[in-house]
Short mmCIF file of C-alpha atoms and ligand atoms in Angstrom, two decimals:
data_model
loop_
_atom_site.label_atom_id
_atom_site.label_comp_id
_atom_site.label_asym_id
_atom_site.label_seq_id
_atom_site.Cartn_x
_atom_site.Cartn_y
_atom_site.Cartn_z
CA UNK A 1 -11.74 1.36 22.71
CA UNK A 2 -11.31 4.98 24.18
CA UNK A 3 -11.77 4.03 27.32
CA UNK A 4 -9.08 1.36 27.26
CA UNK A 5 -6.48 3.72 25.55
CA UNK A 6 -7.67 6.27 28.60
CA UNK A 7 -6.71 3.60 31.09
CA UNK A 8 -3.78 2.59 29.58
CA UNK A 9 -2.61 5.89 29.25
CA UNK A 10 -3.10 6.68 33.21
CA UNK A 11 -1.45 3.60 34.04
CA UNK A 12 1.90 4.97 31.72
CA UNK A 13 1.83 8.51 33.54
CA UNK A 14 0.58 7.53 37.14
CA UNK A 15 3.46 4.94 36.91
CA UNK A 16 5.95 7.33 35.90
CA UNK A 17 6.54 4.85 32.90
CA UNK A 18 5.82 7.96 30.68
CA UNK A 19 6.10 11.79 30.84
CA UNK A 20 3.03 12.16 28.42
CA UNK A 21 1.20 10.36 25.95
CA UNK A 22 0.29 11.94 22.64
CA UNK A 23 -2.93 11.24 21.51
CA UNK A 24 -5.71 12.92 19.92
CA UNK A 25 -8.35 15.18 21.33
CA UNK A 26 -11.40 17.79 21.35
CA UNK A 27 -10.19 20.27 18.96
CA UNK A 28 -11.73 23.12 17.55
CA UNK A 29 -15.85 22.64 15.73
CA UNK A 30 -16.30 19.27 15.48
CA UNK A 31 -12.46 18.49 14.48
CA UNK A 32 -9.82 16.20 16.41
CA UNK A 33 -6.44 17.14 17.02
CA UNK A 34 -2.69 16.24 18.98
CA UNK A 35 -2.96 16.60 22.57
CA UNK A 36 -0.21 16.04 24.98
CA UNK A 37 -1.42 14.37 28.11
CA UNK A 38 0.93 15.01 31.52
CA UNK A 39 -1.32 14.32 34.30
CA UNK A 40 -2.79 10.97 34.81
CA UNK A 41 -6.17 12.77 35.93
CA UNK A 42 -6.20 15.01 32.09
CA UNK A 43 -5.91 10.97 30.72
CA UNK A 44 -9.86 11.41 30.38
CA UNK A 45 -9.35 13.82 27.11
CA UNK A 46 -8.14 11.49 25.08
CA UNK A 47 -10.17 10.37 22.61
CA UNK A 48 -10.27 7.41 20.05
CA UNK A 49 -12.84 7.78 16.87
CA UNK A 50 -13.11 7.64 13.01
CA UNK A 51 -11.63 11.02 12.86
CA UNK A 52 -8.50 10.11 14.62
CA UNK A 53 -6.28 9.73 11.28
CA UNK A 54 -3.72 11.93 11.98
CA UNK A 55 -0.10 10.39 11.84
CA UNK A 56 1.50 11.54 15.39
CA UNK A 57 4.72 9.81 14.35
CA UNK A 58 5.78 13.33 13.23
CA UNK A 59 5.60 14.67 16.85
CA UNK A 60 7.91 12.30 18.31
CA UNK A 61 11.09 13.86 16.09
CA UNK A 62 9.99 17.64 17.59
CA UNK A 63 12.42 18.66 20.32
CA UNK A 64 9.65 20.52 21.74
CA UNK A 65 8.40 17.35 22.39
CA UNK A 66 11.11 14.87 23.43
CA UNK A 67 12.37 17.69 26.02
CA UNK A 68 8.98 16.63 27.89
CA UNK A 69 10.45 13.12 28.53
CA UNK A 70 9.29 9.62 27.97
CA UNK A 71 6.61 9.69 25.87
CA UNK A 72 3.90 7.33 25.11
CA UNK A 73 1.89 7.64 21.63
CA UNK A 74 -1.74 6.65 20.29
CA UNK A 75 -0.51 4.48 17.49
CA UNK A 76 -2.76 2.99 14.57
CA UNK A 77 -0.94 0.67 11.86
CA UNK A 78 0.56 4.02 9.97
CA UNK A 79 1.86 5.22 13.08
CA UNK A 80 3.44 1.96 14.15
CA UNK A 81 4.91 1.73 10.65
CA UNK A 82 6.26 4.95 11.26
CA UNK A 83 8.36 4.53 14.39
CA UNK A 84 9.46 1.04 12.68
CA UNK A 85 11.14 2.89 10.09
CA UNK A 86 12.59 5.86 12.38
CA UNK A 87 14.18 3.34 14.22
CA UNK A 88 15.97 1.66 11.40
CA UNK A 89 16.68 4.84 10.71
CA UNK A 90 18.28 5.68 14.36
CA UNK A 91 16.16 8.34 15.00
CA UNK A 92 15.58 7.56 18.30
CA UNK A 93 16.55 4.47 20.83
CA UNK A 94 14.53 1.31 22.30
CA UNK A 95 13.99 2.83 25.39
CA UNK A 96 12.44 6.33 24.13
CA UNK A 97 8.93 5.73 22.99
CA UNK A 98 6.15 3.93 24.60
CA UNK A 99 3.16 2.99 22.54
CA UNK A 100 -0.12 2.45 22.64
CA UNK A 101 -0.65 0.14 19.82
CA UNK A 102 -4.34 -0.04 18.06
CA UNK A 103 -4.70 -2.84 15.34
CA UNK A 104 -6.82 -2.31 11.83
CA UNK A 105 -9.49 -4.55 13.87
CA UNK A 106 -9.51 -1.31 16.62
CA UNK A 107 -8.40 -3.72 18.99
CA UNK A 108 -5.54 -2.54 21.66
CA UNK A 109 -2.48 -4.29 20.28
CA UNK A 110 0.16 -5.29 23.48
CA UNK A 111 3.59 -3.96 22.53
CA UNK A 112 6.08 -4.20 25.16
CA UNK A 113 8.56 -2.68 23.95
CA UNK A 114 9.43 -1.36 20.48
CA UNK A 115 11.51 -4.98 19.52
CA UNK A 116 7.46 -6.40 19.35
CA UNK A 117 6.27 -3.35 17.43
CA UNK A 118 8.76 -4.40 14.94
CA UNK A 119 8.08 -7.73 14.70
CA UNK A 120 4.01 -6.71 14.76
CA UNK A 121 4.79 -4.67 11.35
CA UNK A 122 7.09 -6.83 9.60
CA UNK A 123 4.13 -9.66 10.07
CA UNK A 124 1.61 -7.20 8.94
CA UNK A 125 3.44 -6.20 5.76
CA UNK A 126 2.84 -2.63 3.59
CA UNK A 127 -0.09 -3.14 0.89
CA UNK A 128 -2.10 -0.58 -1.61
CA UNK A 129 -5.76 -1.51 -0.57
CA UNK A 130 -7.78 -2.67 -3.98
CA UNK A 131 -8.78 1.00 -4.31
CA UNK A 132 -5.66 2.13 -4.25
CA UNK A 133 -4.35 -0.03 -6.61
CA UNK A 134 -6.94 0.95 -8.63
CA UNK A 135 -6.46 4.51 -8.87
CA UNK A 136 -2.82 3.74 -9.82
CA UNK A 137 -3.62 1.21 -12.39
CA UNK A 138 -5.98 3.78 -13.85
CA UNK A 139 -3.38 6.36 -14.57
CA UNK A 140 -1.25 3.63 -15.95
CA UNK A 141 -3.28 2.63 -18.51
CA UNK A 142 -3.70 6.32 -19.92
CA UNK A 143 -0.44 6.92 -22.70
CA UNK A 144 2.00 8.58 -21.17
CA UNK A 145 0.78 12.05 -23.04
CA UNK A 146 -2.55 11.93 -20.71
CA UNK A 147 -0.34 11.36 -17.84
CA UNK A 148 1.94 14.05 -18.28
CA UNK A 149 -1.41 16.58 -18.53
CA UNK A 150 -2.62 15.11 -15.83
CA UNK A 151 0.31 15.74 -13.51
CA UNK A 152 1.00 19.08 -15.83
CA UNK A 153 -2.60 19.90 -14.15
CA UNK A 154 -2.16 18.48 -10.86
CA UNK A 155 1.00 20.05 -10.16
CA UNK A 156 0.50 23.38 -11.39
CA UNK A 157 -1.88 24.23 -8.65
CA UNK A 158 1.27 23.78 -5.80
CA UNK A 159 2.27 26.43 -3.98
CA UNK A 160 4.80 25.45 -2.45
CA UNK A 161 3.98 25.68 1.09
CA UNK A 162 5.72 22.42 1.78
CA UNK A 163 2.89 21.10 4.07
CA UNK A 164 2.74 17.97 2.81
CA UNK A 165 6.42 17.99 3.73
CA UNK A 166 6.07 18.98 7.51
CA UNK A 167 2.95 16.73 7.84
CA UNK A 168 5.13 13.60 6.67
CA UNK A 169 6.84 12.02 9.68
CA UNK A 170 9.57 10.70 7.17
CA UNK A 171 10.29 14.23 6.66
CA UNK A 172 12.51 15.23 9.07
CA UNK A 173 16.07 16.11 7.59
CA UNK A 174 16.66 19.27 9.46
CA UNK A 175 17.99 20.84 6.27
CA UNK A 176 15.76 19.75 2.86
CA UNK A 177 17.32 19.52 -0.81
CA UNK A 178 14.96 21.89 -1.84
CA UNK A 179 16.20 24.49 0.45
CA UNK A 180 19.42 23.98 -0.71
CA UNK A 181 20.74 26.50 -3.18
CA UNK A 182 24.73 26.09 -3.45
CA UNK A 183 23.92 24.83 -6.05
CA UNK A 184 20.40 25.36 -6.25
CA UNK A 185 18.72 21.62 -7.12
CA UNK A 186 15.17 22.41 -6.78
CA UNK A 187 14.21 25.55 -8.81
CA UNK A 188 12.50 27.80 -6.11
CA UNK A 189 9.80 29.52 -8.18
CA UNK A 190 6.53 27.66 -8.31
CA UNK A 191 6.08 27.09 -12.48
CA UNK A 192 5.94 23.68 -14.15
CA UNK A 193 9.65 23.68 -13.98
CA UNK A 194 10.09 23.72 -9.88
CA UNK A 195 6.89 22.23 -9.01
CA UNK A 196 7.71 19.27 -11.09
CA UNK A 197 11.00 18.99 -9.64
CA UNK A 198 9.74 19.32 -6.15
CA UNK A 199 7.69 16.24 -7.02
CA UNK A 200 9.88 14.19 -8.15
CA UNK A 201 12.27 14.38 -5.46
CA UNK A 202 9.68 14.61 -2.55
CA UNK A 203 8.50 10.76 -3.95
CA UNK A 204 12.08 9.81 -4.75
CA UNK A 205 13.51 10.83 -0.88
CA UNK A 206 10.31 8.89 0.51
CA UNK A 207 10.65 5.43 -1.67
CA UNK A 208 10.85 2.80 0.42
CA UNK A 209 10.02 5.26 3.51
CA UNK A 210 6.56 5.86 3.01
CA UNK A 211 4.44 4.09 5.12
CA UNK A 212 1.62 5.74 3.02
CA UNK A 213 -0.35 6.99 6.00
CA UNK A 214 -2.19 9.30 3.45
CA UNK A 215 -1.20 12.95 5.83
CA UNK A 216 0.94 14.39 2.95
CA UNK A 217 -2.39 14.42 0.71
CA UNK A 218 -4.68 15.62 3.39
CA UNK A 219 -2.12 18.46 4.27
CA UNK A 220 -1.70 19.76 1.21
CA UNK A 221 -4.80 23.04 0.82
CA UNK A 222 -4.61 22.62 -3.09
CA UNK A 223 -5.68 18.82 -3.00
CA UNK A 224 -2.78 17.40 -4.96
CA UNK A 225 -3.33 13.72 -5.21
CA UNK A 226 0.21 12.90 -3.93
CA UNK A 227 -0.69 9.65 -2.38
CA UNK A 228 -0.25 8.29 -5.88
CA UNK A 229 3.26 8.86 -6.44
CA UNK A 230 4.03 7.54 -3.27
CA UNK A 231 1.53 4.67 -3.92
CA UNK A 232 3.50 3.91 -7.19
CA UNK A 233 6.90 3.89 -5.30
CA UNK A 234 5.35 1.31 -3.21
CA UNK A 235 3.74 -1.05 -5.26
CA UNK A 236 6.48 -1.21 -7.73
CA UNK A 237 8.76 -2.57 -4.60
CA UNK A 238 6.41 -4.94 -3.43
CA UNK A 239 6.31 -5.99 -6.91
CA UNK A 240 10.41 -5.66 -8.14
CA UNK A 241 11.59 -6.64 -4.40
CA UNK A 242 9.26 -8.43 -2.59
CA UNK A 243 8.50 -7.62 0.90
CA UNK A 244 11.34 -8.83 2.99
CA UNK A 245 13.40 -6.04 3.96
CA UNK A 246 12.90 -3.51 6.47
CA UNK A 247 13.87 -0.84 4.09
CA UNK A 248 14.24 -2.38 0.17
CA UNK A 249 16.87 1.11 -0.53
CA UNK A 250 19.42 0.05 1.76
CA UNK A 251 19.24 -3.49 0.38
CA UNK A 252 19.85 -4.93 -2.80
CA UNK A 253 19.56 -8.51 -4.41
CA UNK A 254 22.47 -9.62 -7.09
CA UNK A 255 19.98 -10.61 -9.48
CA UNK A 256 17.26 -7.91 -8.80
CA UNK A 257 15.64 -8.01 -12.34
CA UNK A 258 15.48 -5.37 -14.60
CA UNK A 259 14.47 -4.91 -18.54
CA UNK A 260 15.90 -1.52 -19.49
CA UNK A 261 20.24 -1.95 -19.10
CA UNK A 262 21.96 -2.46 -22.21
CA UNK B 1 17.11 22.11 -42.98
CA UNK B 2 20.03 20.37 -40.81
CA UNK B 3 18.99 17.61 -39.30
CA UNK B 4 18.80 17.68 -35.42
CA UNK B 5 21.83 17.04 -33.63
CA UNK B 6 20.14 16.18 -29.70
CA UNK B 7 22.59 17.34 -27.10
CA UNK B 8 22.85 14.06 -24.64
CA UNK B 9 25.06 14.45 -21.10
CA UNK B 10 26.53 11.15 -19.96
CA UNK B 11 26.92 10.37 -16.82
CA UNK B 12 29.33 7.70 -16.27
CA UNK B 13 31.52 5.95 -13.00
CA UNK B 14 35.39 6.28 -13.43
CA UNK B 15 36.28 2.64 -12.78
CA UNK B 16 34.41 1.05 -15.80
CA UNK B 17 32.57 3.23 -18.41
CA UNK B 18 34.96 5.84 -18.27
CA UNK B 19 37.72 3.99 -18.93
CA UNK B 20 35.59 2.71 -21.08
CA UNK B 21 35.21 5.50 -23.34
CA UNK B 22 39.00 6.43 -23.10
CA UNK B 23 39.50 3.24 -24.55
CA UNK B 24 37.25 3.74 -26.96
CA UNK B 25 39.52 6.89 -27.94
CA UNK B 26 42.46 5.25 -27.74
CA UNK B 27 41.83 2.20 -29.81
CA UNK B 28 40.39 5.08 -32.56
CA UNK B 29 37.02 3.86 -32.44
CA UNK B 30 35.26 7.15 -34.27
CA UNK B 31 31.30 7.37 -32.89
CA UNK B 32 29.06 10.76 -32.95
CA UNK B 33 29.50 13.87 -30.82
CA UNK B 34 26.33 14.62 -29.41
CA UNK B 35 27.68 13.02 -25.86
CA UNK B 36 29.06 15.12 -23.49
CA UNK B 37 30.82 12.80 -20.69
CA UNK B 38 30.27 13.73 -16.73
CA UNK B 39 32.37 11.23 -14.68
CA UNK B 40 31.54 10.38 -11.29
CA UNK B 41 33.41 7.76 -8.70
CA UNK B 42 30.65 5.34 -8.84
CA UNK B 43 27.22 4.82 -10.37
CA UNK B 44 25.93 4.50 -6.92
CA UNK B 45 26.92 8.64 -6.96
CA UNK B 46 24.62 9.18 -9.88
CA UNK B 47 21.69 11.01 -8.25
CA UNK B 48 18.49 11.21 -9.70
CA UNK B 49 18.62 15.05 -9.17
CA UNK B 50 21.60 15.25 -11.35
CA UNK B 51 19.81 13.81 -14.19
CA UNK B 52 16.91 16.08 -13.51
CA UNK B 53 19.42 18.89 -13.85
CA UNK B 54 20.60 17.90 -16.99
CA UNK B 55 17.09 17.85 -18.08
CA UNK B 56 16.09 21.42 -16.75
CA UNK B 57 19.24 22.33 -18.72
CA UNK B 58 18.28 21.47 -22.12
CA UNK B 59 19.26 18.16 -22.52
CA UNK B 60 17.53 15.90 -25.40
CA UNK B 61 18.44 12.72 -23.59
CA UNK B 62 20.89 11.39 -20.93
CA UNK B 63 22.99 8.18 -20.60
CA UNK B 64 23.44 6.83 -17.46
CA UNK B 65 26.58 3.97 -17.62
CA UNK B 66 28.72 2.18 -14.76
CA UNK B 67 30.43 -1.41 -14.01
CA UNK B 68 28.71 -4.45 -14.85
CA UNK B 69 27.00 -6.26 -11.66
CA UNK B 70 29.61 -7.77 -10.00
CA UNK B 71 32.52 -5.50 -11.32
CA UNK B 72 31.41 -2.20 -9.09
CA UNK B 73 34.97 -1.06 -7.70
CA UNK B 74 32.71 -0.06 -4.58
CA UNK B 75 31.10 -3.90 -4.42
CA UNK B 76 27.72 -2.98 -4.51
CA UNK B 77 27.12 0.78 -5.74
CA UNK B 78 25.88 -0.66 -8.98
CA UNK B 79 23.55 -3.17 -6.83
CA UNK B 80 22.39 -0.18 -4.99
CA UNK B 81 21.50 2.43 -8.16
CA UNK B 82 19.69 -0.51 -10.15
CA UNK B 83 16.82 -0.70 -7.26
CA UNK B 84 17.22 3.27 -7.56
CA UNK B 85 16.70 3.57 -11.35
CA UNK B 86 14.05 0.69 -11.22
CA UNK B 87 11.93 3.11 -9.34
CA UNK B 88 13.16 6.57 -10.83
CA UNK B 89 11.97 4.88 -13.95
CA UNK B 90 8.73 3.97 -13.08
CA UNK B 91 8.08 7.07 -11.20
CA UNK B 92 9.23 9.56 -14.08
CA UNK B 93 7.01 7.25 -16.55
CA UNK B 94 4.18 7.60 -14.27
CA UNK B 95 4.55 11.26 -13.94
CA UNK B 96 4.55 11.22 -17.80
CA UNK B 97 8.46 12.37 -18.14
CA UNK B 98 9.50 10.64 -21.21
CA UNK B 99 11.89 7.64 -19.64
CA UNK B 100 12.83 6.48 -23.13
CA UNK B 101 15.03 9.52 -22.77
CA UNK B 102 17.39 7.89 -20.28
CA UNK B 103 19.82 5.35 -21.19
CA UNK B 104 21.36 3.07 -18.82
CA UNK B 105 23.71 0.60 -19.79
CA UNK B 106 26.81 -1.14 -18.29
CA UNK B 107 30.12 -0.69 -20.00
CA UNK B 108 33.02 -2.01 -18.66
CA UNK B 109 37.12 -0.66 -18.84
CA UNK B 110 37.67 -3.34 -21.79
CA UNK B 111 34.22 -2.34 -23.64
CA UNK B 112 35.28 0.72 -26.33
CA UNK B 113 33.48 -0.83 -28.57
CA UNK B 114 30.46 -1.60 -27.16
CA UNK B 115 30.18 2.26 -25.31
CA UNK B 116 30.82 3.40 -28.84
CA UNK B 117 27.46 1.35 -29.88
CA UNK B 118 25.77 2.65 -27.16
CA UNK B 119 26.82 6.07 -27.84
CA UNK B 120 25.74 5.90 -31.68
CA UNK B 121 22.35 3.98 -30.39
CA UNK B 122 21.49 6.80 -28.12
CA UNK B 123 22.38 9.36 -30.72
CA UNK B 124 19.86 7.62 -32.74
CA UNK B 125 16.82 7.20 -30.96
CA UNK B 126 17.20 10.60 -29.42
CA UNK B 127 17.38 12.18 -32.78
CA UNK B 128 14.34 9.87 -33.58
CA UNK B 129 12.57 11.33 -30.46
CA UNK B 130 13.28 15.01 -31.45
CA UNK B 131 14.40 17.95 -29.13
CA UNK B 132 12.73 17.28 -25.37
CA UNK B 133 11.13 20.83 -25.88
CA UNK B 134 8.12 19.25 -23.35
CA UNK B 135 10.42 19.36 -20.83
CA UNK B 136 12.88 22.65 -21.95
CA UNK B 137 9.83 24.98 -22.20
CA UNK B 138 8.38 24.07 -18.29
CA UNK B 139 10.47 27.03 -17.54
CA UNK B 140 11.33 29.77 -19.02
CA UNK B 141 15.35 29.04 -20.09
CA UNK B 142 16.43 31.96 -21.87
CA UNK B 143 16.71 30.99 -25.29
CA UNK B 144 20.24 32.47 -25.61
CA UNK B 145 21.29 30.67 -23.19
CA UNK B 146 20.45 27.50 -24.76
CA UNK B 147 21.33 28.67 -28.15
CA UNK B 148 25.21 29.17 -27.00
CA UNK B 149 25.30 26.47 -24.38
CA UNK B 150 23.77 23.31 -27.10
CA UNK B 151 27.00 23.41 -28.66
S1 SF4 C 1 4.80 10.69 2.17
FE1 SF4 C 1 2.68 11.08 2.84
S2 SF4 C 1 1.76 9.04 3.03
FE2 SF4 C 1 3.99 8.77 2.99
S3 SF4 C 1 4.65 8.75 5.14
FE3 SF4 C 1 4.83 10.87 4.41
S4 SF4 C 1 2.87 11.82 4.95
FE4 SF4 C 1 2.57 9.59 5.08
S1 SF4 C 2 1.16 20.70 0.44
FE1 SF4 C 2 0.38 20.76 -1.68
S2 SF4 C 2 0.63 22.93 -2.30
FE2 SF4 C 2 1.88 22.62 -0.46
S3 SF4 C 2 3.93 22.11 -1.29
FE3 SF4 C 2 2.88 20.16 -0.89
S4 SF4 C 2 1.92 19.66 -2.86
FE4 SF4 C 2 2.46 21.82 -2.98
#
């Protein structure tokens, strides 16, 4: 598998199809981490193993990064899920990412061009994993008195650091409700009050965006569990919209069903 | 001691609830006083945050109110907020926010009477509920604050 990404990546820059290829690499102790490959002969860094989780989506929005050029990106399913959804959201154009496309088998997916990376992820649809599901369904079935606790918990040990915000690819908004304060939506102070607010509306902004790569949780030094408000958003669209649309906010049905309008 | 009188903000859309509740007024349909009105162009414009707000602001409970499907002056803002509140919903219940505190209902420009029921509903189960002090005391709002702001 690394070896074919390393080939496939010195094809893209010897070429000149590509300006560099983000991928991951040696970084420091035994970690992994982004590198940004220019030289066809540096293509040998890159490397592909369990520990490559990271969601590079995020790099692609950096202008530090576009002003390189062309680039061409080590993408597993999150990271193709990613760029789907930055596309339908404009964020960048056909022509401006190459990718090198590596299936949940770890086999080298062959995406052309980023029309077949759509199609690839709207026939591999967005779906919690049993576990997942499970660890939602748990804290569903506690009243909604243990929940609150729980999250009163959870929450309280945020700092506010907003690294699970600058992790998240889907995070990109060059100015963020919560640093807006005219008026001030998001108290700023870090008791129950703001952090609770800062929760709701970091889920909230990401429903239907999330492509629930999991890098918001592992960002985030206090271990907040934030996959699961994001896992909730999800699974309660699969289950209230189905799975059609590329993005179920922008979309509606006339007879979406609901139990709670008078 | 008095019984207690929940302060509930309403945010309504201008084409259909709000007119609405004027005609509610006008046809001198009498219903309680606990609802203070916020009107907004559409129910698609009813953010989530602003409900929040109301919240973090001492609010007992909130009714959120717009066209029926179909009737949105917009087309579709009402299609649009439903898949929004479908999740908010979920999300807040999930988080263990006490949803039964929100009140979403469609009223339409020829419905006083029916916003007036909805009105004297809400009053009613939010009085049932009690103040949302769970939510009030997550920060510390000055108590004189809320003492000459709950009304
Ligand atoms: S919210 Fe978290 S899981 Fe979802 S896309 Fe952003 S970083 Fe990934
Ligand atoms: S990364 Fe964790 S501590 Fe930092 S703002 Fe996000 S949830 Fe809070």
């Amino acid at each position: 598998m690394q070896d074919k990404i390393i080939q496939k990546a010195k094809e893209l820059l010897s070429g000149g199809a590509v300006q560099v290829v983000i991928g991951y690499g040696q970084g420091t102790g035994d970690r992994v981490r982004a590198i940004f490959i220019q030289k066809p002969e540096d293509a040998g860094r890159l490397i592909m193993d369990g520990r490559c989780v990271q969601n590079l989506a995020g790099y692609l929005m950096k202008h530090e990064v576009r002003a390189l050029g062309r680039a061409a990106i080590v993408a597993r399913m999150p990271v193709l899920r990613s760029i789907a959804q930055l596309m339908y959201e404009e964020q960048f154009k056909d022509s401006d990412v190459a990718v090198i496309g590596i299936s949940d088998a770890n086999e080298l997916v062959d995406l052309p061009d980023l029309n077949a990376l759509k199609e690839y992820v709207r026939a591999n649809p967005l779906k919690l994993t049993p576990e997942e599901q499970a660890e939602v369904d748990r804290l569903d079935a506690m009243t909604r008195e243990e929940r609150w606790a729980f999250w009163m918990e959870e929450t309280s040990k945020c700092i506010k650091c907003y690294a699970c915000r600058a992790s998240c690819p889907m995070c990109y908004c060059a100015r963020c409700t919560v640093e807006v304060n005219q008026p001030q939506w998001i108290s700023v102070p870090s008791h129950d009050l703001g952090n609770l607010e800062w929760h709701i509306m970091r889920a909230m902004h990401l429903a239907g965006r999330c492509v629930n790569c999991g890098e918001c949780t592992r960002a985030c030094p206090v271990g907040i569990p934030l996959r699961l408000l994001n896992q909730r958003i999800i699974a309660d669209i699969a289950d209230n919209f189905g799975e059609e649309e590329d993005y179920a906010l922008a979309a509606f049905k006339p007879d979406d069903k609901e139990d709670f309008i008078r | 001691m008095a019984e207690f009188e929940p302060k509930i903000i309403a945010f309504v859309c201008n084409w259909c609830t709000y007119t609405g509740a004027d005609l509610t007024g006008t046809s001198r349909i009498k219903h309680a006083t606990n609802v203070r009105i916020i009107r907004l162009p559409c129910t698609g414009r009813i953010d989530f945050m602003l409900l929040m707000k109301a919240f973090a602001r001492g609010a007992d409970g909130v009714i959120v109110s717009g066209c029926h499907p179909n009737d949105c002056h917009y087309t579709s803002g009402n299609f649009h907020a439903r898949r929004r509140w479908i999740l908010f919903r979920s999300l807040l219940n999930f988080m263990g926010v006490d949803a039964r505190r929100i009140i979403f209902s469609w009223v339409s420009a020829a419905e006083g009477a029916k916003w007036a029921e909805v009105v004297n509903t809400a009053v009613k189960e939010i009085r049932a509920l009690g103040p949302y002090d769970e939510y009030k005391n997550l920060a510390p709002i000055r108590a004189s604050w809320r003492t000459e702001h709950a009304g």
